[in-house]
C-alpha positions as a printed NumPy array, in Angstrom:
array([[ -5.954,  -8.028,  26.584],
       [ -6.264,  -7.629,  22.807],
       [ -9.129,  -5.633,  21.343],
       [ -8.536,  -6.838,  17.768],
       [ -6.843,  -9.99 ,  16.456],
       [ -5.742, -10.542,  12.876],
       [ -5.208, -14.264,  12.352],
       [ -3.559, -15.896,   9.323],
       [ -4.79 , -13.199,   6.935],
       [ -4.204, -14.007,   3.254],
       [ -5.02 , -11.597,   0.437],
       [ -4.323, -11.375,  -3.274],
       [ -5.165,  -9.526,  -6.473],
       [ -6.599, -10.567,  -9.815],
       [ -3.866,  -9.48 , -12.233],
       [ -3.64 ,  -9.723, -16.027],
       [ -1.619, -12.916, -15.782],
       [ -3.669, -14.501, -13.019],
       [ -4.226, -14.282,  -9.284],
       [ -1.222, -13.115,  -7.236],
       [ -0.965, -13.204,  -3.454],
       [  0.048, -10.009,  -1.636],
       [ -0.389, -11.013,   2.039],
       [  0.634, -14.351,   3.505],
       [ -0.577, -15.596,   6.923],
       [ -0.424, -12.166,   8.567],
       [ -0.883, -12.232,  12.36 ],
       [ -0.964,  -9.339,  14.84 ],
       [ -3.046,  -7.966,  17.721],
       [ -4.031,  -4.533,  19.015],
       [ -4.387,  -3.805,  22.728],
       [ -6.196,  -1.017,  24.576],
       [ -3.943,   1.904,  25.408],
       [ -1.099,   0.541,  23.263],
       [  0.449,   1.694,  19.998],
       [  1.249,  -1.111,  17.568],
       [  3.581,  -0.233,  14.683],
       [  3.593,  -2.102,  11.378],
       [  6.775,  -1.183,   9.513],
       [  8.492,  -2.019,   6.253],
       [  9.395,  -0.654,   2.831],
       [  6.762,   0.825,   0.503],
       [  4.687,  -1.847,  -1.202],
       [  5.255,  -4.542,   1.413],
       [  1.547,  -4.847,   2.328],
       [  1.174,  -2.549,   5.344],
       [ -1.732,  -0.505,   4.015],
       [ -3.484,  -3.563,   2.562],
       [ -3.381,  -5.146,   6.023],
       [ -5.092,  -2.075,   7.484],
       [ -7.628,  -1.778,   4.662],
       [ -8.53 ,  -5.438,   5.199],
       [ -9.601,  -4.566,   8.743],
       [-11.874,  -1.799,   7.455],
       [-12.99 ,  -3.809,   4.392],
       [-11.971,  -0.927,   2.118],
       [-10.174,  -2.955,  -0.54 ],
       [ -9.87 ,  -2.442,  -4.311],
       [-12.309,  -4.429,  -6.462],
       [ -9.45 ,  -6.585,  -7.746],
       [ -8.46 ,  -7.624,  -4.213],
       [ -9.702, -10.807,  -2.577],
       [ -9.173, -12.153,   0.926],
       [ -8.542, -15.876,   0.588],
       [ -8.214, -16.874,   4.228],
       [ -7.922, -15.842,   7.847],
       [ -9.933, -14.001,  10.471],
       [-10.139, -10.449,  11.829],
       [-11.75 , -10.671,  15.26 ],
       [-13.206,  -7.492,  16.805],
       [-15.761,  -7.449,  19.647],
       [-16.021, -11.229,  19.342],
       [-17.036, -10.989,  15.684],
       [-15.123, -11.886,  12.524],
       [-15.196,  -8.684,  10.466],
       [-14.657, -10.702,   7.278],
       [-18.182, -12.107,   7.726],
       [-19.836,  -8.697,   8.203],
       [-22.145,  -7.193,   5.593],
       [-21.438,  -3.763,   4.122],
       [-24.184,  -2.264,   6.302],
       [-22.604,  -3.759,   9.413],
       [-19.174,  -2.467,   8.396],
       [-20.549,   1.035,   7.82 ],
       [-21.625,   1.103,  11.465],
       [-18.149,   0.028,  12.585],
       [-16.06 ,   2.3  ,  10.336],
       [-15.61 ,   5.71 ,  11.908],
       [-17.648,   4.82 ,  14.982],
       [-15.558,   1.986,  16.431],
       [-12.555,   1.729,  14.102],
       [-11.415,   5.058,  12.661],
       [ -8.875,   5.774,   9.934],
       [ -6.375,   8.612,   9.795],
       [ -5.532,   8.453,   6.073],
       [ -2.136,   8.853,   4.485],
       [ -2.378,  12.309,   2.913],
       [ -3.928,  15.119,   4.98 ],
       [ -3.735,  17.467,   1.987],
       [ -6.312,  15.513,  -0.045],
       [ -8.417,  13.867,   2.676],
       [-10.853,  16.758,   3.179],
       [-13.459,  17.848,   0.643],
       [-12.466,  21.361,  -0.529],
       [-16.109,  22.314,  -1.274],
       [-17.319,  22.056,   2.327],
       [-16.178,  23.685,   5.54 ],
       [-14.19 ,  21.514,   7.918],
       [-17.009,  21.905,  10.429],
       [-19.636,  20.62 ,   7.981],
       [-17.544,  17.518,   7.374],
       [-17.08 ,  16.899,  11.093],
       [-20.801,  17.467,  11.772],
       [-21.633,  14.928,   9.05 ],
       [-19.597,  12.308,  10.908],
       [-21.479,  13.088,  14.132],
       [-24.832,  12.883,  12.348],
       [-24.114,   9.532,  10.715],
       [-22.424,   7.774,  13.642],
       [-23.778,   9.534,  16.744],
       [-27.177,  10.727,  15.477],
       [-26.338,  14.228,  16.715],
       [-27.526,  17.454,  15.106],
       [-27.898,  21.147,  15.906],
       [-26.338,  22.748,  18.972],
       [-25.467,  19.396,  20.558],
       [-23.451,  18.335,  17.501],
       [-21.749,  21.733,  17.236],
       [-20.688,  21.563,  20.903],
       [-19.335,  18.045,  20.372],
       [-17.381,  19.314,  17.339],
       [-15.877,  22.124,  19.424],
       [-14.796,  19.592,  22.062],
       [-13.196,  17.415,  19.365],
       [-11.203,  20.39 ,  18.041],
       [-10.149,  21.307,  21.579],
       [ -8.946,  17.74 ,  22.165],
       [ -6.596,  17.979,  19.178],
       [ -5.492,  21.469,  20.245],
       [ -6.924,  23.471,  17.334],
       [ -7.19 ,  27.089,  18.571],
       [-10.416,  29.133,  18.295],
       [-12.53 ,  26.051,  17.436],
       [-15.782,  28.009,  16.952],
       [-14.119,  30.03 ,  14.188],
       [-12.044,  27.208,  12.711],
       [-15.105,  24.987,  12.262],
       [-16.36 ,  27.528,   9.718],
       [-13.097,  27.471,   7.742],
       [-12.532,  25.639,   4.466],
       [ -9.692,  23.094,   4.093],
       [ -7.558,  25.487,   2.03 ],
       [ -7.497,  27.828,   5.041],
       [ -5.8  ,  25.126,   7.145],
       [ -2.08 ,  24.313,   7.129],
       [ -0.977,  20.7  ,   6.621],
       [ -0.632,  20.15 ,  10.34 ],
       [ -4.043,  21.698,  11.039],
       [ -5.652,  19.462,   8.401],
       [ -4.133,  16.406,  10.038],
       [ -5.428,  17.546,  13.437],
       [ -8.9  ,  18.04 ,  11.942],
       [ -8.827,  14.508,  10.501],
       [ -7.769,  13.137,  13.892],
       [-10.65 ,  15.094,  15.483],
       [-13.075,  13.382,  13.086],
       [-11.65 ,  10.025,  14.086],
       [-11.987,  10.823,  17.796],
       [-15.391,  12.49 ,  17.901],
       [-17.22 ,   9.15 ,  17.919],
       [-15.024,   7.687,  20.68 ],
       [-13.513,   5.06 ,  18.379],
       [-11.873,   2.129,  20.15 ],
       [ -9.191,   1.76 ,  17.465],
       [ -7.341,   4.383,  15.435],
       [ -5.548,   3.238,  12.283],
       [ -2.933,   5.877,  11.451],
       [ -1.595,   5.26 ,   7.942],
       [  1.618,   7.273,   7.545],
       [  0.08 ,  10.101,   9.641],
       [  3.082,  12.421,   9.245],
       [  3.435,  12.197,   5.454],
       [  4.052,  15.598,   3.777],
       [  4.469,  17.347,   7.149],
       [  7.643,  19.087,   8.26 ],
       [  9.687,  17.663,  11.114],
       [  8.311,  20.02 ,  13.78 ],
       [  4.686,  19.272,  12.847],
       [  5.466,  15.543,  12.686],
       [  6.623,  15.66 ,  16.289],
       [  3.47 ,  17.534,  17.33 ],
       [  1.153,  15.04 ,  15.612],
       [  2.92 ,  12.044,  17.165],
       [  2.862,  13.713,  20.601],
       [ -0.878,  14.247,  20.137],
       [ -1.487,  10.6  ,  19.201],
       [  0.526,   9.459,  22.209],
       [ -1.502,  11.699,  24.536],
       [ -4.776,  10.425,  23.044],
       [ -3.641,   6.829,  23.564],
       [ -2.798,   7.477,  27.216],
       [ -5.849,   9.606,  28.044],
       [ -8.548,   7.587,  26.262],
       [ -6.952,   4.096,  26.231],
       [ -7.532,   3.981,  22.477],
       [ -5.623,   1.277,  20.613],
       [ -3.529,   2.771,  17.812],
       [ -2.179,   0.988,  14.754],
       [  0.674,   3.032,  13.298],
       [  1.642,   2.214,   9.713],
       [  4.991,   3.711,   8.766],
       [  8.418,   3.178,   7.264],
       [  9.927,   5.753,   9.65 ],
       [ 11.663,   3.743,  12.367],
       [ 12.589,   6.907,  14.278],
       [  8.869,   7.557,  14.875],
       [  8.404,   3.956,  15.938],
       [ 11.27 ,   4.087,  18.444],
       [  9.873,   7.177,  20.133],
       [  6.202,   6.186,  20.243],
       [  5.342,   2.508,  19.707],
       [  4.82 ,  -0.214,  22.311],
       [  4.906,  -3.176,  19.928],
       [  6.487,  -3.604,  16.492],
       [  5.907,  -5.961,  13.589],
       [  8.191,  -5.864,  10.555],
       [  6.675,  -6.786,   7.189],
       [  8.526,  -7.822,   4.048],
       [  6.87 ,  -8.781,   0.753],
       [  3.515,  -9.528,   2.378],
       [  4.854, -11.526,   5.33 ],
       [  5.519, -10.465,   8.895],
       [  9.126, -11.462,   9.549],
       [  9.557, -10.213,  13.121],
       [  7.349,  -9.298,  16.116],
       [  8.73 ,  -7.751,  19.297],
       [  8.161,  -5.232,  22.089],
       [  9.493,  -1.912,  20.765],
       [ 12.318,  -1.585,  23.321],
       [ 13.574,  -5.098,  22.653],
       [ 13.281,  -4.677,  18.887],
       [ 15.604,  -1.669,  18.867],
       [ 18.073,  -3.198,  21.321],
       [ 18.246,  -6.726,  19.897],
       [ 16.706,  -6.996,  16.414],
       [ 16.823, -10.563,  15.165],
       [ 15.763, -10.844,  11.534],
       [ 18.401,  -9.802,   8.948],
       [ 15.864,  -7.473,   7.319],
       [ 15.14 ,  -5.761,  10.644],
       [ 18.854,  -5.341,  11.311],
       [ 19.385,  -3.875,   7.839],
       [ 16.533,  -1.386,   8.321],
       [ 17.944,  -0.201,  11.632],
       [ 21.434,   0.22 ,  10.172],
       [ 19.939,   2.479,   7.498],
       [ 18.694,   5.019,  10.088],
       [ 20.813,   8.215,  10.184],
       [ 22.585,   8.781,  13.511],
       [ 24.194,  11.841,  15.067],
       [ 27.544,  10.046,  15.27 ],
       [ 28.458,  10.713,  11.655],
       [ 28.575,   6.996,  10.832],
       [ 28.239,   5.913,   7.21 ],
       [ 24.763,   4.638,   6.419],
       [ 24.401,   1.081,   5.211],
       [ 22.051,   0.23 ,   2.364],
       [ 20.097,  -2.912,   1.558],
       [ 21.211,  -4.383,  -1.763],
       [ 18.609,  -4.941,  -4.466],
       [ 14.903,  -4.118,  -4.424],
       [ 11.803,  -5.557,  -2.743],
       [ 10.032,  -8.074,  -5.012],
       [  6.908,  -7.056,  -6.906],
       [  3.645,  -8.957,  -6.571],
       [  4.376, -10.562,  -9.964],
       [  7.737, -12.044,  -8.936],
       [  7.806, -15.627,  -7.708],
       [ 10.594, -16.237,  -5.187],
       [ 11.023, -19.662,  -3.624],
       [ 11.854, -19.968,   0.055],
       [ 12.391, -16.832,   2.124],
       [ 11.476, -13.806,  -0.006],
       [ 14.308, -11.804,   1.545],
       [ 17.025, -14.31 ,   0.612],
       [ 18.138, -12.549,  -2.65 ],
       [ 19.062,  -9.473,  -0.561],
       [ 20.254, -11.203,   2.626],
       [ 23.911, -11.251,   3.709],
       [ 23.306, -14.409,   5.745],
       [ 21.528, -16.431,   3.043],
       [ 21.904, -20.219,   3.358],
       [ 20.833, -22.977,   0.967],
       [ 17.722, -23.75 ,   3.031],
       [ 16.619, -20.109,   2.698],
       [ 16.294, -20.581,  -1.082],
       [ 14.118, -23.657,  -0.736],
       [ 11.882, -23.33 ,   2.328],
       [  9.776, -20.589,   3.902],
       [ 11.047, -20.05 ,   7.455],
       [  8.494, -20.443,  10.266],
       [  8.315, -18.055,  13.221],
       [ 10.921, -18.934,  15.867],
       [ 10.628, -17.718,  19.458],
       [ 13.719, -15.639,  20.27 ],
       [ 12.552, -13.894,  23.458],
       [  9.49 , -13.076,  25.531],
       [  6.834, -11.977,  23.   ],
       [  9.669, -11.771,  20.444],
       [  9.439, -13.91 ,  17.28 ],
       [ 11.483, -13.971,  14.096],
       [ 11.047, -15.859,  10.806],
       [ 14.674, -16.696,  10.071],
       [ 16.496, -20.028,   9.778],
       [ 19.448, -18.549,  11.71 ],
       [ 17.327, -19.274,  14.792],
       [ 16.86 , -22.961,  13.944]])
């Protein structure tokens, strides 16, 4: 059963030469105890989709349609005060860059205790004990000492663990992890993803993983949606997606993953379109090896290609 449903989300930006859409009819769901991965090239709209859930959008952004249903309520109709009670407490964000996400002027413990004060109304010894438990959950050693440390005394991996602890300390129902392994070395990446997987299984938290790293997705995700130029072009269970990808863009992404067989990597010709570019029909058609005349004229609908597997490509017509 889904805990959050994004339905037909449309979003755009006020630019110098007028309003330009960035998200088109985006649909996906999050389920308890499942990890949903939203993948695609940089600039395709992944982070904007997540920030729409939290209502943390730039001033120039405007949602023009759709619904985001959480706890039976459309978050797009919530006031800022209502959203402040949801952010951090029920829907928590693990931001993209652990190196700049903590305030260098305060100890890590002070920042974690502030979260507990605001969202759990905890102070004093009770809050400190809760903070210790949060650090223990994310496997930070010597939590009593580490809570008194400043961010510069933490490694990149430790900072990311501290941020995850802040997200978990209020028992959030949903974790949005936006490129959670950015700027971390491969060993630490594996540790962070292992931690998120354990949290998902132990607490039944729903996790939304935003990434362009398909290797991480293959090892950890339960469901996958592929986004291109503001549209979701394929949805599938993770196992099925990697075994039988359907959309040409999905297939091209998978062929660009390095393997241990020494095979030559394939590249995707051209570049993703900018928000300013107007492309008729399927936005991927200028880069697609299978482009047909209809692709240049019409936007492909979602076709059912398997159980819970959909693809927006006219090859399935």
